[in-house]
């Protein structure tokens, strides 16, 4: 064990300050490592503690070489530990990347199947909207499939746990019986146990992932069910609106038929009056009162005919307007 302060004064005068600084940094690092490994030795009264009147001790080349070799060994050990940590971190990151790639592929597959079966396959050719029943059935099938996979993984997980418990029981039985295991058998058991633990961890991760996927699927299904309820409500309103429009159209059609019948009856009366007037003119001239009455009747008939024609035109316009509104509402 050495207590290090530096080189002799003659060496200090002959060597560059940069070399001395590097050497002092090396000595301080070595001293710090030694103190960290054995703090009690550097406390007062310890084997590495300096006396109160101690002065600097000069180190020869061999001692400085030993210090440098110890520092190099420590640095190599730390470098190995850091490398091992980094490799473990890289392995974990690679596993996460692989799991992410697998998840991305599954999401792309689910998106493709959803677009194929729901966005395109479940579209109604008449309305152009997605058929809600097909969407709900698709989600139910997906949830059942996820549930089946989850149950399968749960059973595998239970089997692996049972195997691990069986191996542990066998090992405990051998230990209780006082049997001696050979090194090869013990190593084999350790390897098998590690493999089973890795499988259990993998199954647990897969089960957690499937639970998350099932939760997301249920959330999407609830959203689609809410959308289906809104669409059903809108469909009921549209059916009621269409029924009202059809009733209005039927009423207008009846009114148009009645107006047509009245117009036809007025036309017949007009023709009859004209024929009677022509006969009266050819047979004999009417007296003054009959002439006035006939003129008054003719005037009233013309007014009634004009009124009926106006009503017929208005009824036809209303029928066409309601027909256009009904077609627009149903579309």
PDB file of C-alpha atoms in Angstrom:
ATOM      1  CA  UNK A   1       0.000   0.000   0.000  1.00  0.00           C
ATOM      2  CA  UNK A   2       1.384   3.422  -0.997  1.00  0.00           C
ATOM      3  CA  UNK A   3       0.486   6.953  -0.032  1.00  0.00           C
ATOM      4  CA  UNK A   4       1.142   9.048  -3.141  1.00  0.00           C
ATOM      5  CA  UNK A   5       1.880  12.738  -3.399  1.00  0.00           C
ATOM      6  CA  UNK A   6       4.098  13.018  -6.465  1.00  0.00           C
ATOM      7  CA  UNK A   7       7.697  12.849  -7.643  1.00  0.00           C
ATOM      8  CA  UNK A   8      10.865  14.434  -6.235  1.00  0.00           C
ATOM      9  CA  UNK A   9      11.579  18.140  -6.610  1.00  0.00           C
ATOM     10  CA  UNK A  10      14.393  17.422  -9.095  1.00  0.00           C
ATOM     11  CA  UNK A  11      12.022  15.479 -11.299  1.00  0.00           C
ATOM     12  CA  UNK A  12       9.439  18.256 -11.025  1.00  0.00           C
ATOM     13  CA  UNK A  13      11.904  20.799 -12.345  1.00  0.00           C
ATOM     14  CA  UNK A  14      12.900  18.597 -15.293  1.00  0.00           C
ATOM     15  CA  UNK A  15       9.425  17.431 -16.496  1.00  0.00           C
ATOM     16  CA  UNK A  16       6.760  19.457 -18.341  1.00  0.00           C
ATOM     17  CA  UNK A  17       3.748  20.667 -16.344  1.00  0.00           C
ATOM     18  CA  UNK A  18       1.294  18.819 -18.665  1.00  0.00           C
ATOM     19  CA  UNK A  19       2.883  15.454 -17.883  1.00  0.00           C
ATOM     20  CA  UNK A  20       2.814  16.223 -14.179  1.00  0.00           C
ATOM     21  CA  UNK A  21      -0.854  17.186 -14.359  1.00  0.00           C
ATOM     22  CA  UNK A  22      -1.719  13.924 -16.140  1.00  0.00           C
ATOM     23  CA  UNK A  23       0.300  11.908 -13.618  1.00  0.00           C
ATOM     24  CA  UNK A  24      -1.315  13.658 -10.649  1.00  0.00           C
ATOM     25  CA  UNK A  25      -4.771  13.038 -12.131  1.00  0.00           C
ATOM     26  CA  UNK A  26      -3.896   9.348 -12.497  1.00  0.00           C
ATOM     27  CA  UNK A  27      -2.645   9.122  -8.903  1.00  0.00           C
ATOM     28  CA  UNK A  28      -5.729  10.919  -7.562  1.00  0.00           C
ATOM     29  CA  UNK A  29      -8.021   8.567  -9.477  1.00  0.00           C
ATOM     30  CA  UNK A  30      -6.219   5.521  -8.153  1.00  0.00           C
ATOM     31  CA  UNK A  31      -6.332   6.904  -4.607  1.00  0.00           C
ATOM     32  CA  UNK A  32     -10.073   7.633  -4.920  1.00  0.00           C
ATOM     33  CA  UNK A  33     -10.758   4.096  -6.144  1.00  0.00           C
ATOM     34  CA  UNK A  34      -8.760   2.601  -3.280  1.00  0.00           C
ATOM     35  CA  UNK A  35     -10.585   4.770  -0.753  1.00  0.00           C
ATOM     36  CA  UNK A  36     -13.936   3.786  -2.230  1.00  0.00           C
ATOM     37  CA  UNK A  37     -13.099   0.077  -1.991  1.00  0.00           C
ATOM     38  CA  UNK A  38     -11.786   0.293   1.606  1.00  0.00           C
ATOM     39  CA  UNK A  39     -12.844   3.509   3.340  1.00  0.00           C
ATOM     40  CA  UNK A  40     -11.783   2.301   6.801  1.00  0.00           C
ATOM     41  CA  UNK A  41      -8.162   1.979   5.726  1.00  0.00           C
ATOM     42  CA  UNK A  42      -7.959   5.701   4.913  1.00  0.00           C
ATOM     43  CA  UNK A  43      -9.560   6.904   8.136  1.00  0.00           C
ATOM     44  CA  UNK A  44      -7.442   8.169  10.990  1.00  0.00           C
ATOM     45  CA  UNK A  45      -5.572   5.250  12.480  1.00  0.00           C
ATOM     46  CA  UNK A  46      -6.034   3.080   9.404  1.00  0.00           C
ATOM     47  CA  UNK A  47      -3.269   1.314   7.567  1.00  0.00           C
ATOM     48  CA  UNK A  48      -3.383   3.781   4.665  1.00  0.00           C
ATOM     49  CA  UNK A  49      -3.699   6.945   6.810  1.00  0.00           C
ATOM     50  CA  UNK A  50      -0.808   9.441   6.873  1.00  0.00           C
ATOM     51  CA  UNK A  51       0.832  10.609  10.096  1.00  0.00           C
ATOM     52  CA  UNK A  52       0.214  14.206  11.124  1.00  0.00           C
ATOM     53  CA  UNK A  53       3.829  15.224  10.307  1.00  0.00           C
ATOM     54  CA  UNK A  54       4.032  13.252   7.057  1.00  0.00           C
ATOM     55  CA  UNK A  55       5.580  14.841   3.996  1.00  0.00           C
ATOM     56  CA  UNK A  56       5.403  13.943   0.344  1.00  0.00           C
ATOM     57  CA  UNK A  57       6.870  10.603  -0.684  1.00  0.00           C
ATOM     58  CA  UNK A  58       8.686  10.345  -3.993  1.00  0.00           C
ATOM     59  CA  UNK A  59       7.779   7.336  -6.192  1.00  0.00           C
ATOM     60  CA  UNK A  60      10.216   5.586  -8.421  1.00  0.00           C
ATOM     61  CA  UNK A  61       9.427   4.421 -11.960  1.00  0.00           C
ATOM     62  CA  UNK A  62       8.422   0.905 -10.864  1.00  0.00           C
ATOM     63  CA  UNK A  63       5.922   2.205  -8.297  1.00  0.00           C
ATOM     64  CA  UNK A  64       4.434   4.611 -10.796  1.00  0.00           C
ATOM     65  CA  UNK A  65       4.117   1.715 -13.239  1.00  0.00           C
ATOM     66  CA  UNK A  66       2.229  -0.342 -10.631  1.00  0.00           C
ATOM     67  CA  UNK A  67      -0.157   2.530  -9.987  1.00  0.00           C
ATOM     68  CA  UNK A  68      -0.795   2.971 -13.704  1.00  0.00           C
ATOM     69  CA  UNK A  69      -1.334  -0.798 -14.155  1.00  0.00           C
ATOM     70  CA  UNK A  70      -3.885  -0.865 -11.308  1.00  0.00           C
ATOM     71  CA  UNK A  71      -5.695   2.097 -12.809  1.00  0.00           C
ATOM     72  CA  UNK A  72      -5.738   0.425 -16.250  1.00  0.00           C
ATOM     73  CA  UNK A  73      -7.201  -2.757 -14.737  1.00  0.00           C
ATOM     74  CA  UNK A  74      -9.903  -0.778 -12.956  1.00  0.00           C
ATOM     75  CA  UNK A  75     -10.745   1.135 -16.122  1.00  0.00           C
ATOM     76  CA  UNK A  76     -10.941  -2.090 -18.105  1.00  0.00           C
ATOM     77  CA  UNK A  77     -13.258  -3.591 -15.479  1.00  0.00           C
ATOM     78  CA  UNK A  78     -15.494  -0.531 -15.537  1.00  0.00           C
ATOM     79  CA  UNK A  79     -15.434  -0.535 -19.329  1.00  0.00           C
ATOM     80  CA  UNK A  80     -16.515  -4.175 -19.339  1.00  0.00           C
ATOM     81  CA  UNK A  81     -19.359  -3.441 -16.939  1.00  0.00           C
ATOM     82  CA  UNK A  82     -20.510  -0.461 -19.009  1.00  0.00           C
ATOM     83  CA  UNK A  83     -20.257  -2.535 -22.184  1.00  0.00           C
ATOM     84  CA  UNK A  84     -22.336  -5.300 -20.589  1.00  0.00           C
ATOM     85  CA  UNK A  85     -24.945  -2.753 -19.463  1.00  0.00           C
ATOM     86  CA  UNK A  86     -25.059  -1.209 -22.910  1.00  0.00           C
ATOM     87  CA  UNK A  87     -25.387  -4.616 -24.556  1.00  0.00           C
ATOM     88  CA  UNK A  88     -28.247  -5.500 -22.213  1.00  0.00           C
ATOM     89  CA  UNK A  89     -29.890  -2.161 -23.005  1.00  0.00           C
ATOM     90  CA  UNK A  90     -29.388  -2.753 -26.740  1.00  0.00           C
ATOM     91  CA  UNK A  91     -30.953  -6.215 -26.426  1.00  0.00           C
ATOM     92  CA  UNK A  92     -33.929  -4.734 -24.604  1.00  0.00           C
ATOM     93  CA  UNK A  93     -34.288  -2.024 -27.244  1.00  0.00           C
ATOM     94  CA  UNK A  94     -34.044  -4.609 -30.032  1.00  0.00           C
ATOM     95  CA  UNK A  95     -36.777  -6.647 -28.330  1.00  0.00           C
ATOM     96  CA  UNK A  96     -38.949  -3.543 -28.024  1.00  0.00           C
ATOM     97  CA  UNK A  97     -38.337  -2.658 -31.682  1.00  0.00           C
ATOM     98  CA  UNK A  98     -39.243  -6.191 -32.767  1.00  0.00           C
ATOM     99  CA  UNK A  99     -42.395  -6.098 -30.627  1.00  0.00           C
ATOM    100  CA  UNK A 100     -43.255  -2.689 -32.087  1.00  0.00           C
ATOM    101  CA  UNK A 101     -42.735  -3.973 -35.639  1.00  0.00           C
ATOM    102  CA  UNK A 102     -44.982  -6.943 -34.905  1.00  0.00           C
ATOM    103  CA  UNK A 103     -47.611  -4.624 -33.427  1.00  0.00           C
ATOM    104  CA  UNK A 104     -47.387  -2.273 -36.430  1.00  0.00           C
ATOM    105  CA  UNK A 105     -47.857  -5.225 -38.784  1.00  0.00           C
ATOM    106  CA  UNK A 106     -50.885  -6.380 -36.786  1.00  0.00           C
ATOM    107  CA  UNK A 107     -52.372  -2.858 -36.804  1.00  0.00           C
ATOM    108  CA  UNK A 108     -51.859  -2.600 -40.577  1.00  0.00           C
ATOM    109  CA  UNK A 109     -53.509  -5.987 -41.026  1.00  0.00           C
ATOM    110  CA  UNK A 110     -56.462  -4.988 -38.812  1.00  0.00           C
ATOM    111  CA  UNK A 111     -56.791  -1.684 -40.693  1.00  0.00           C
ATOM    112  CA  UNK A 112     -56.764  -3.490 -44.048  1.00  0.00           C
ATOM    113  CA  UNK A 113     -59.374  -6.006 -42.884  1.00  0.00           C
ATOM    114  CA  UNK A 114     -61.541  -3.237 -41.400  1.00  0.00           C
ATOM    115  CA  UNK A 115     -61.390  -1.261 -44.645  1.00  0.00           C
ATOM    116  CA  UNK A 116     -62.114  -4.387 -46.703  1.00  0.00           C
ATOM    117  CA  UNK A 117     -64.951  -5.738 -44.547  1.00  0.00           C
ATOM    118  CA  UNK A 118     -66.530  -2.565 -43.142  1.00  0.00           C
ATOM    119  CA  UNK A 119     -65.572   0.596 -45.028  1.00  0.00           C
ATOM    120  CA  UNK A 120     -66.022  -1.066 -48.447  1.00  0.00           C
ATOM    121  CA  UNK A 121     -67.725  -4.399 -47.826  1.00  0.00           C
ATOM    122  CA  UNK A 122     -70.396  -3.115 -45.420  1.00  0.00           C
ATOM    123  CA  UNK A 123     -71.392  -0.091 -47.515  1.00  0.00           C
ATOM    124  CA  UNK A 124     -75.036  -0.057 -48.569  1.00  0.00           C
ATOM    125  CA  UNK A 125     -75.504   0.151 -52.335  1.00  0.00           C
ATOM    126  CA  UNK A 126     -78.770   2.028 -51.881  1.00  0.00           C
ATOM    127  CA  UNK A 127     -77.875   4.689 -49.303  1.00  0.00           C
ATOM    128  CA  UNK A 128     -74.073   4.712 -49.601  1.00  0.00           C
ATOM    129  CA  UNK A 129     -73.749   4.423 -45.800  1.00  0.00           C
ATOM    130  CA  UNK A 130     -72.167   1.690 -43.689  1.00  0.00           C
ATOM    131  CA  UNK A 131     -74.573  -1.025 -42.584  1.00  0.00           C
ATOM    132  CA  UNK A 132     -74.442  -0.917 -38.792  1.00  0.00           C
ATOM    133  CA  UNK A 133     -75.319  -4.586 -38.306  1.00  0.00           C
ATOM    134  CA  UNK A 134     -72.277  -5.683 -40.323  1.00  0.00           C
ATOM    135  CA  UNK A 135     -70.000  -3.343 -38.355  1.00  0.00           C
ATOM    136  CA  UNK A 136     -71.285  -4.662 -35.021  1.00  0.00           C
ATOM    137  CA  UNK A 137     -70.969  -8.264 -36.194  1.00  0.00           C
ATOM    138  CA  UNK A 138     -67.397  -7.584 -37.360  1.00  0.00           C
ATOM    139  CA  UNK A 139     -66.453  -6.120 -33.957  1.00  0.00           C
ATOM    140  CA  UNK A 140     -68.089  -9.021 -32.103  1.00  0.00           C
ATOM    141  CA  UNK A 141     -66.102 -11.504 -34.219  1.00  0.00           C
ATOM    142  CA  UNK A 142     -62.878  -9.620 -33.494  1.00  0.00           C
ATOM    143  CA  UNK A 143     -63.576  -9.583 -29.745  1.00  0.00           C
ATOM    144  CA  UNK A 144     -64.363 -13.309 -29.766  1.00  0.00           C
ATOM    145  CA  UNK A 145     -61.131 -14.021 -31.663  1.00  0.00           C
ATOM    146  CA  UNK A 146     -59.096 -11.940 -29.201  1.00  0.00           C
ATOM    147  CA  UNK A 147     -60.819 -13.686 -26.326  1.00  0.00           C
ATOM    148  CA  UNK A 148     -59.980 -17.083 -27.798  1.00  0.00           C
ATOM    149  CA  UNK A 149     -56.306 -16.136 -28.219  1.00  0.00           C
ATOM    150  CA  UNK A 150     -56.242 -14.732 -24.675  1.00  0.00           C
ATOM    151  CA  UNK A 151     -57.736 -17.925 -23.280  1.00  0.00           C
ATOM    152  CA  UNK A 152     -55.243 -20.017 -25.267  1.00  0.00           C
ATOM    153  CA  UNK A 153     -52.303 -18.004 -23.922  1.00  0.00           C
ATOM    154  CA  UNK A 154     -53.721 -18.201 -20.405  1.00  0.00           C
ATOM    155  CA  UNK A 155     -53.875 -21.988 -20.663  1.00  0.00           C
ATOM    156  CA  UNK A 156     -50.290 -22.112 -21.978  1.00  0.00           C
ATOM    157  CA  UNK A 157     -49.195 -19.845 -19.166  1.00  0.00           C
ATOM    158  CA  UNK A 158     -50.884 -22.117 -16.633  1.00  0.00           C
ATOM    159  CA  UNK A 159     -49.190 -25.172 -18.158  1.00  0.00           C
ATOM    160  CA  UNK A 160     -45.771 -23.520 -18.047  1.00  0.00           C
ATOM    161  CA  UNK A 161     -46.319 -22.461 -14.441  1.00  0.00           C
ATOM    162  CA  UNK A 162     -47.378 -26.025 -13.595  1.00  0.00           C
ATOM    163  CA  UNK A 163     -44.223 -27.391 -15.247  1.00  0.00           C
ATOM    164  CA  UNK A 164     -42.066 -24.913 -13.350  1.00  0.00           C
ATOM    165  CA  UNK A 165     -43.759 -25.818 -10.075  1.00  0.00           C
ATOM    166  CA  UNK A 166     -43.272 -29.495 -10.873  1.00  0.00           C
ATOM    167  CA  UNK A 167     -39.560 -28.993 -11.515  1.00  0.00           C
ATOM    168  CA  UNK A 168     -39.206 -26.951  -8.346  1.00  0.00           C
ATOM    169  CA  UNK A 169     -41.021 -29.676  -6.406  1.00  0.00           C
ATOM    170  CA  UNK A 170     -38.698 -32.341  -7.853  1.00  0.00           C
ATOM    171  CA  UNK A 171     -35.684 -30.249  -6.979  1.00  0.00           C
ATOM    172  CA  UNK A 172     -36.977 -29.665  -3.452  1.00  0.00           C
ATOM    173  CA  UNK A 173     -37.707 -33.378  -3.099  1.00  0.00           C
ATOM    174  CA  UNK A 174     -34.154 -34.254  -4.088  1.00  0.00           C
ATOM    175  CA  UNK A 175     -32.774 -31.694  -1.686  1.00  0.00           C
ATOM    176  CA  UNK A 176     -34.973 -32.968   1.143  1.00  0.00           C
ATOM    177  CA  UNK A 177     -33.982 -36.566   0.383  1.00  0.00           C
ATOM    178  CA  UNK A 178     -30.364 -35.599   0.703  1.00  0.00           C
ATOM    179  CA  UNK A 179     -29.517 -36.642  -2.832  1.00  0.00           C
ATOM    180  CA  UNK A 180     -26.546 -34.999  -4.408  1.00  0.00           C
ATOM    181  CA  UNK A 181     -26.955 -33.452  -7.808  1.00  0.00           C
ATOM    182  CA  UNK A 182     -24.146 -33.440 -10.215  1.00  0.00           C
ATOM    183  CA  UNK A 183     -23.013 -30.111 -11.590  1.00  0.00           C
ATOM    184  CA  UNK A 184     -24.308 -31.010 -15.040  1.00  0.00           C
ATOM    185  CA  UNK A 185     -27.780 -31.860 -13.669  1.00  0.00           C
ATOM    186  CA  UNK A 186     -27.918 -28.662 -11.663  1.00  0.00           C
ATOM    187  CA  UNK A 187     -26.870 -26.592 -14.673  1.00  0.00           C
ATOM    188  CA  UNK A 188     -29.485 -28.347 -16.803  1.00  0.00           C
ATOM    189  CA  UNK A 189     -32.176 -27.597 -14.245  1.00  0.00           C
ATOM    190  CA  UNK A 190     -31.072 -23.982 -14.096  1.00  0.00           C
ATOM    191  CA  UNK A 191     -31.240 -23.722 -17.888  1.00  0.00           C
ATOM    192  CA  UNK A 192     -34.687 -25.323 -18.028  1.00  0.00           C
ATOM    193  CA  UNK A 193     -35.926 -23.112 -15.212  1.00  0.00           C
ATOM    194  CA  UNK A 194     -34.625 -20.009 -16.992  1.00  0.00           C
ATOM    195  CA  UNK A 195     -36.295 -21.125 -20.220  1.00  0.00           C
ATOM    196  CA  UNK A 196     -39.598 -21.667 -18.444  1.00  0.00           C
ATOM    197  CA  UNK A 197     -39.341 -18.277 -16.749  1.00  0.00           C
ATOM    198  CA  UNK A 198     -38.670 -16.627 -20.107  1.00  0.00           C
ATOM    199  CA  UNK A 199     -41.685 -18.382 -21.602  1.00  0.00           C
ATOM    200  CA  UNK A 200     -43.847 -17.265 -18.686  1.00  0.00           C
ATOM    201  CA  UNK A 201     -42.662 -13.678 -19.103  1.00  0.00           C
ATOM    202  CA  UNK A 202     -43.318 -13.843 -22.834  1.00  0.00           C
ATOM    203  CA  UNK A 203     -46.826 -15.238 -22.294  1.00  0.00           C
ATOM    204  CA  UNK A 204     -47.570 -12.606 -19.675  1.00  0.00           C
ATOM    205  CA  UNK A 205     -46.456  -9.855 -22.054  1.00  0.00           C
ATOM    206  CA  UNK A 206     -48.591 -11.327 -24.830  1.00  0.00           C
ATOM    207  CA  UNK A 207     -51.567 -11.602 -22.466  1.00  0.00           C
ATOM    208  CA  UNK A 208     -51.154  -7.957 -21.408  1.00  0.00           C
ATOM    209  CA  UNK A 209     -50.921  -6.870 -25.033  1.00  0.00           C
ATOM    210  CA  UNK A 210     -54.082  -8.797 -25.899  1.00  0.00           C
ATOM    211  CA  UNK A 211     -55.894  -7.269 -22.938  1.00  0.00           C
ATOM    212  CA  UNK A 212     -54.936  -3.797 -24.161  1.00  0.00           C
ATOM    213  CA  UNK A 213     -56.022  -4.681 -27.691  1.00  0.00           C
ATOM    214  CA  UNK A 214     -59.331  -6.047 -26.387  1.00  0.00           C
ATOM    215  CA  UNK A 215     -59.888  -2.851 -24.410  1.00  0.00           C
ATOM    216  CA  UNK A 216     -59.259  -0.733 -27.502  1.00  0.00           C
ATOM    217  CA  UNK A 217     -61.587  -2.954 -29.537  1.00  0.00           C
ATOM    218  CA  UNK A 218     -64.344  -2.641 -26.939  1.00  0.00           C
ATOM    219  CA  UNK A 219     -63.904   1.135 -26.953  1.00  0.00           C
ATOM    220  CA  UNK A 220     -64.245   1.210 -30.748  1.00  0.00           C
ATOM    221  CA  UNK A 221     -67.286  -1.088 -30.536  1.00  0.00           C
ATOM    222  CA  UNK A 222     -68.983   1.216 -28.023  1.00  0.00           C
ATOM    223  CA  UNK A 223     -68.322   4.184 -30.293  1.00  0.00           C
ATOM    224  CA  UNK A 224     -69.834   2.314 -33.242  1.00  0.00           C
ATOM    225  CA  UNK A 225     -72.849   1.312 -31.160  1.00  0.00           C
ATOM    226  CA  UNK A 226     -73.437   4.962 -30.252  1.00  0.00           C
ATOM    227  CA  UNK A 227     -73.126   5.906 -33.895  1.00  0.00           C
ATOM    228  CA  UNK A 228     -75.549   3.092 -34.801  1.00  0.00           C
ATOM    229  CA  UNK A 229     -78.096   4.404 -32.283  1.00  0.00           C
ATOM    230  CA  UNK A 230     -77.803   7.912 -33.750  1.00  0.00           C
ATOM    231  CA  UNK A 231     -78.222   6.536 -37.279  1.00  0.00           C
ATOM    232  CA  UNK A 232     -81.251   4.490 -36.233  1.00  0.00           C
ATOM    233  CA  UNK A 233     -82.820   7.571 -34.673  1.00  0.00           C
ATOM    234  CA  UNK A 234     -82.136   9.571 -37.835  1.00  0.00           C
ATOM    235  CA  UNK A 235     -83.552   6.732 -39.934  1.00  0.00           C
ATOM    236  CA  UNK A 236     -86.761   6.682 -37.881  1.00  0.00           C
ATOM    237  CA  UNK A 237     -87.124  10.432 -38.304  1.00  0.00           C
ATOM    238  CA  UNK A 238     -86.576  10.110 -42.061  1.00  0.00           C
ATOM    239  CA  UNK A 239     -89.190   7.348 -42.254  1.00  0.00           C
ATOM    240  CA  UNK A 240     -91.708   9.543 -40.445  1.00  0.00           C
ATOM    241  CA  UNK A 241     -90.855  12.505 -42.669  1.00  0.00           C
ATOM    242  CA  UNK A 242     -91.208  10.364 -45.790  1.00  0.00           C
ATOM    243  CA  UNK A 243     -94.579   9.037 -44.605  1.00  0.00           C
ATOM    244  CA  UNK A 244     -95.785  12.606 -44.021  1.00  0.00           C
ATOM    245  CA  UNK A 245     -94.597  13.657 -47.465  1.00  0.00           C
ATOM    246  CA  UNK A 246     -96.328  10.681 -49.095  1.00  0.00           C
ATOM    247  CA  UNK A 247     -99.560  11.512 -47.264  1.00  0.00           C
ATOM    248  CA  UNK A 248     -99.335  15.146 -48.403  1.00  0.00           C
ATOM    249  CA  UNK A 249     -98.707  14.026 -51.990  1.00  0.00           C
ATOM    250  CA  UNK A 250    -101.691  11.646 -51.866  1.00  0.00           C
ATOM    251  CA  UNK A 251    -103.907  14.409 -50.487  1.00  0.00           C
ATOM    252  CA  UNK A 252    -102.796  16.807 -53.224  1.00  0.00           C
ATOM    253  CA  UNK A 253    -103.385  14.119 -55.837  1.00  0.00           C
ATOM    254  CA  UNK A 254    -106.941  13.611 -54.554  1.00  0.00           C
ATOM    255  CA  UNK A 255    -107.495  17.364 -54.625  1.00  0.00           C
ATOM    256  CA  UNK A 256    -106.170  17.529 -58.183  1.00  0.00           C
ATOM    257  CA  UNK A 257    -108.546  14.727 -59.246  1.00  0.00           C
ATOM    258  CA  UNK A 258    -111.491  16.529 -57.629  1.00  0.00           C
ATOM    259  CA  UNK A 259    -110.546  19.789 -59.360  1.00  0.00           C
ATOM    260  CA  UNK A 260    -110.222  17.955 -62.687  1.00  0.00           C
ATOM    261  CA  UNK A 261    -113.674  16.438 -62.176  1.00  0.00           C
ATOM    262  CA  UNK A 262    -115.194  19.835 -61.401  1.00  0.00           C
ATOM    263  CA  UNK A 263    -113.473  21.362 -64.420  1.00  0.00           C
ATOM    264  CA  UNK A 264    -114.786  18.591 -66.647  1.00  0.00           C
ATOM    265  CA  UNK A 265    -118.303  19.077 -65.258  1.00  0.00           C
ATOM    266  CA  UNK A 266    -118.070  22.844 -65.823  1.00  0.00           C
ATOM    267  CA  UNK A 267    -116.867  22.231 -69.364  1.00  0.00           C
ATOM    268  CA  UNK A 268    -119.842  19.968 -70.021  1.00  0.00           C
ATOM    269  CA  UNK A 269    -122.201  22.569 -68.644  1.00  0.00           C
ATOM    270  CA  UNK A 270    -120.572  25.202 -70.840  1.00  0.00           C
ATOM    271  CA  UNK A 271    -120.903  23.050 -73.935  1.00  0.00           C
ATOM    272  CA  UNK A 272    -124.510  22.308 -73.038  1.00  0.00           C
ATOM    273  CA  UNK A 273    -125.248  26.011 -72.548  1.00  0.00           C
ATOM    274  CA  UNK A 274    -123.665  26.848 -75.881  1.00  0.00           C
ATOM    275  CA  UNK A 275    -125.690  24.176 -77.621  1.00  0.00           C
ATOM    276  CA  UNK A 276    -128.870  25.392 -75.990  1.00  0.00           C
ATOM    277  CA  UNK A 277    -128.016  28.982 -76.908  1.00  0.00           C
ATOM    278  CA  UNK A 278    -127.385  27.956 -80.507  1.00  0.00           C
ATOM    279  CA  UNK A 279    -130.686  26.070 -80.636  1.00  0.00           C
ATOM    280  CA  UNK A 280    -132.501  29.018 -79.110  1.00  0.00           C
ATOM    281  CA  UNK A 281    -131.025  31.398 -81.628  1.00  0.00           C
ATOM    282  CA  UNK A 282    -131.964  29.183 -84.551  1.00  0.00           C
ATOM    283  CA  UNK A 283    -135.479  28.386 -83.303  1.00  0.00           C
ATOM    284  CA  UNK A 284    -136.629  31.657 -81.902  1.00  0.00           C
ATOM    285  CA  UNK A 285    -135.388  34.745 -80.287  1.00  0.00           C
ATOM    286  CA  UNK A 286    -135.708  34.696 -76.462  1.00  0.00           C
ATOM    287  CA  UNK A 287    -137.534  37.396 -74.675  1.00  0.00           C
ATOM    288  CA  UNK A 288    -135.696  40.024 -72.748  1.00  0.00           C
ATOM    289  CA  UNK A 289    -135.899  38.334 -69.320  1.00  0.00           C
ATOM    290  CA  UNK A 290    -134.745  34.981 -70.632  1.00  0.00           C
ATOM    291  CA  UNK A 291    -131.871  36.654 -72.433  1.00  0.00           C
ATOM    292  CA  UNK A 292    -130.795  38.501 -69.274  1.00  0.00           C
ATOM    293  CA  UNK A 293    -131.027  35.306 -67.235  1.00  0.00           C
ATOM    294  CA  UNK A 294    -129.037  33.329 -69.798  1.00  0.00           C
ATOM    295  CA  UNK A 295    -126.368  36.061 -69.958  1.00  0.00           C
ATOM    296  CA  UNK A 296    -126.187  36.065 -66.171  1.00  0.00           C
ATOM    297  CA  UNK A 297    -125.882  32.264 -66.099  1.00  0.00           C
ATOM    298  CA  UNK A 298    -123.228  32.355 -68.792  1.00  0.00           C
ATOM    299  CA  UNK A 299    -121.271  34.982 -66.885  1.00  0.00           C
ATOM    300  CA  UNK A 300    -121.461  32.968 -63.671  1.00  0.00           C
ATOM    301  CA  UNK A 301    -120.409  29.837 -65.528  1.00  0.00           C
ATOM    302  CA  UNK A 302    -117.411  31.620 -67.059  1.00  0.00           C
ATOM    303  CA  UNK A 303    -116.382  32.936 -63.619  1.00  0.00           C
ATOM    304  CA  UNK A 304    -116.702  29.443 -62.153  1.00  0.00           C
ATOM    305  CA  UNK A 305    -114.723  27.946 -65.036  1.00  0.00           C
ATOM    306  CA  UNK A 306    -111.942  30.539 -64.571  1.00  0.00           C
ATOM    307  CA  UNK A 307    -111.880  29.849 -60.805  1.00  0.00           C
ATOM    308  CA  UNK A 308    -111.725  26.101 -61.349  1.00  0.00           C
ATOM    309  CA  UNK A 309    -108.910  26.474 -63.873  1.00  0.00           C
ATOM    310  CA  UNK A 310    -106.955  28.595 -61.391  1.00  0.00           C
ATOM    311  CA  UNK A 311    -107.466  26.011 -58.631  1.00  0.00           C
ATOM    312  CA  UNK A 312    -106.360  23.245 -60.986  1.00  0.00           C
ATOM    313  CA  UNK A 313    -103.174  25.086 -61.889  1.00  0.00           C
ATOM    314  CA  UNK A 314    -102.384  25.790 -58.228  1.00  0.00           C
ATOM    315  CA  UNK A 315    -103.038  22.162 -57.299  1.00  0.00           C
ATOM    316  CA  UNK A 316    -100.761  20.895 -60.082  1.00  0.00           C
ATOM    317  CA  UNK A 317     -97.988  23.276 -58.989  1.00  0.00           C
ATOM    318  CA  UNK A 318     -98.356  22.132 -55.371  1.00  0.00           C
ATOM    319  CA  UNK A 319     -98.236  18.465 -56.438  1.00  0.00           C
ATOM    320  CA  UNK A 320     -95.032  19.031 -58.420  1.00  0.00           C
ATOM    321  CA  UNK A 321     -93.457  20.994 -55.567  1.00  0.00           C
ATOM    322  CA  UNK A 322     -94.273  18.353 -52.957  1.00  0.00           C
ATOM    323  CA  UNK A 323     -93.024  15.619 -55.292  1.00  0.00           C
ATOM    324  CA  UNK A 324     -89.683  17.419 -55.650  1.00  0.00           C
ATOM    325  CA  UNK A 325     -89.446  17.918 -51.878  1.00  0.00           C
ATOM    326  CA  UNK A 326     -90.274  14.268 -51.250  1.00  0.00           C
ATOM    327  CA  UNK A 327     -87.589  13.094 -53.715  1.00  0.00           C
ATOM    328  CA  UNK A 328     -85.055  15.454 -52.144  1.00  0.00           C
ATOM    329  CA  UNK A 329     -85.865  14.285 -48.586  1.00  0.00           C
ATOM    330  CA  UNK A 330     -85.662  10.588 -49.485  1.00  0.00           C
ATOM    331  CA  UNK A 331     -82.382  11.059 -51.332  1.00  0.00           C
TER     332      UNK A 331
END
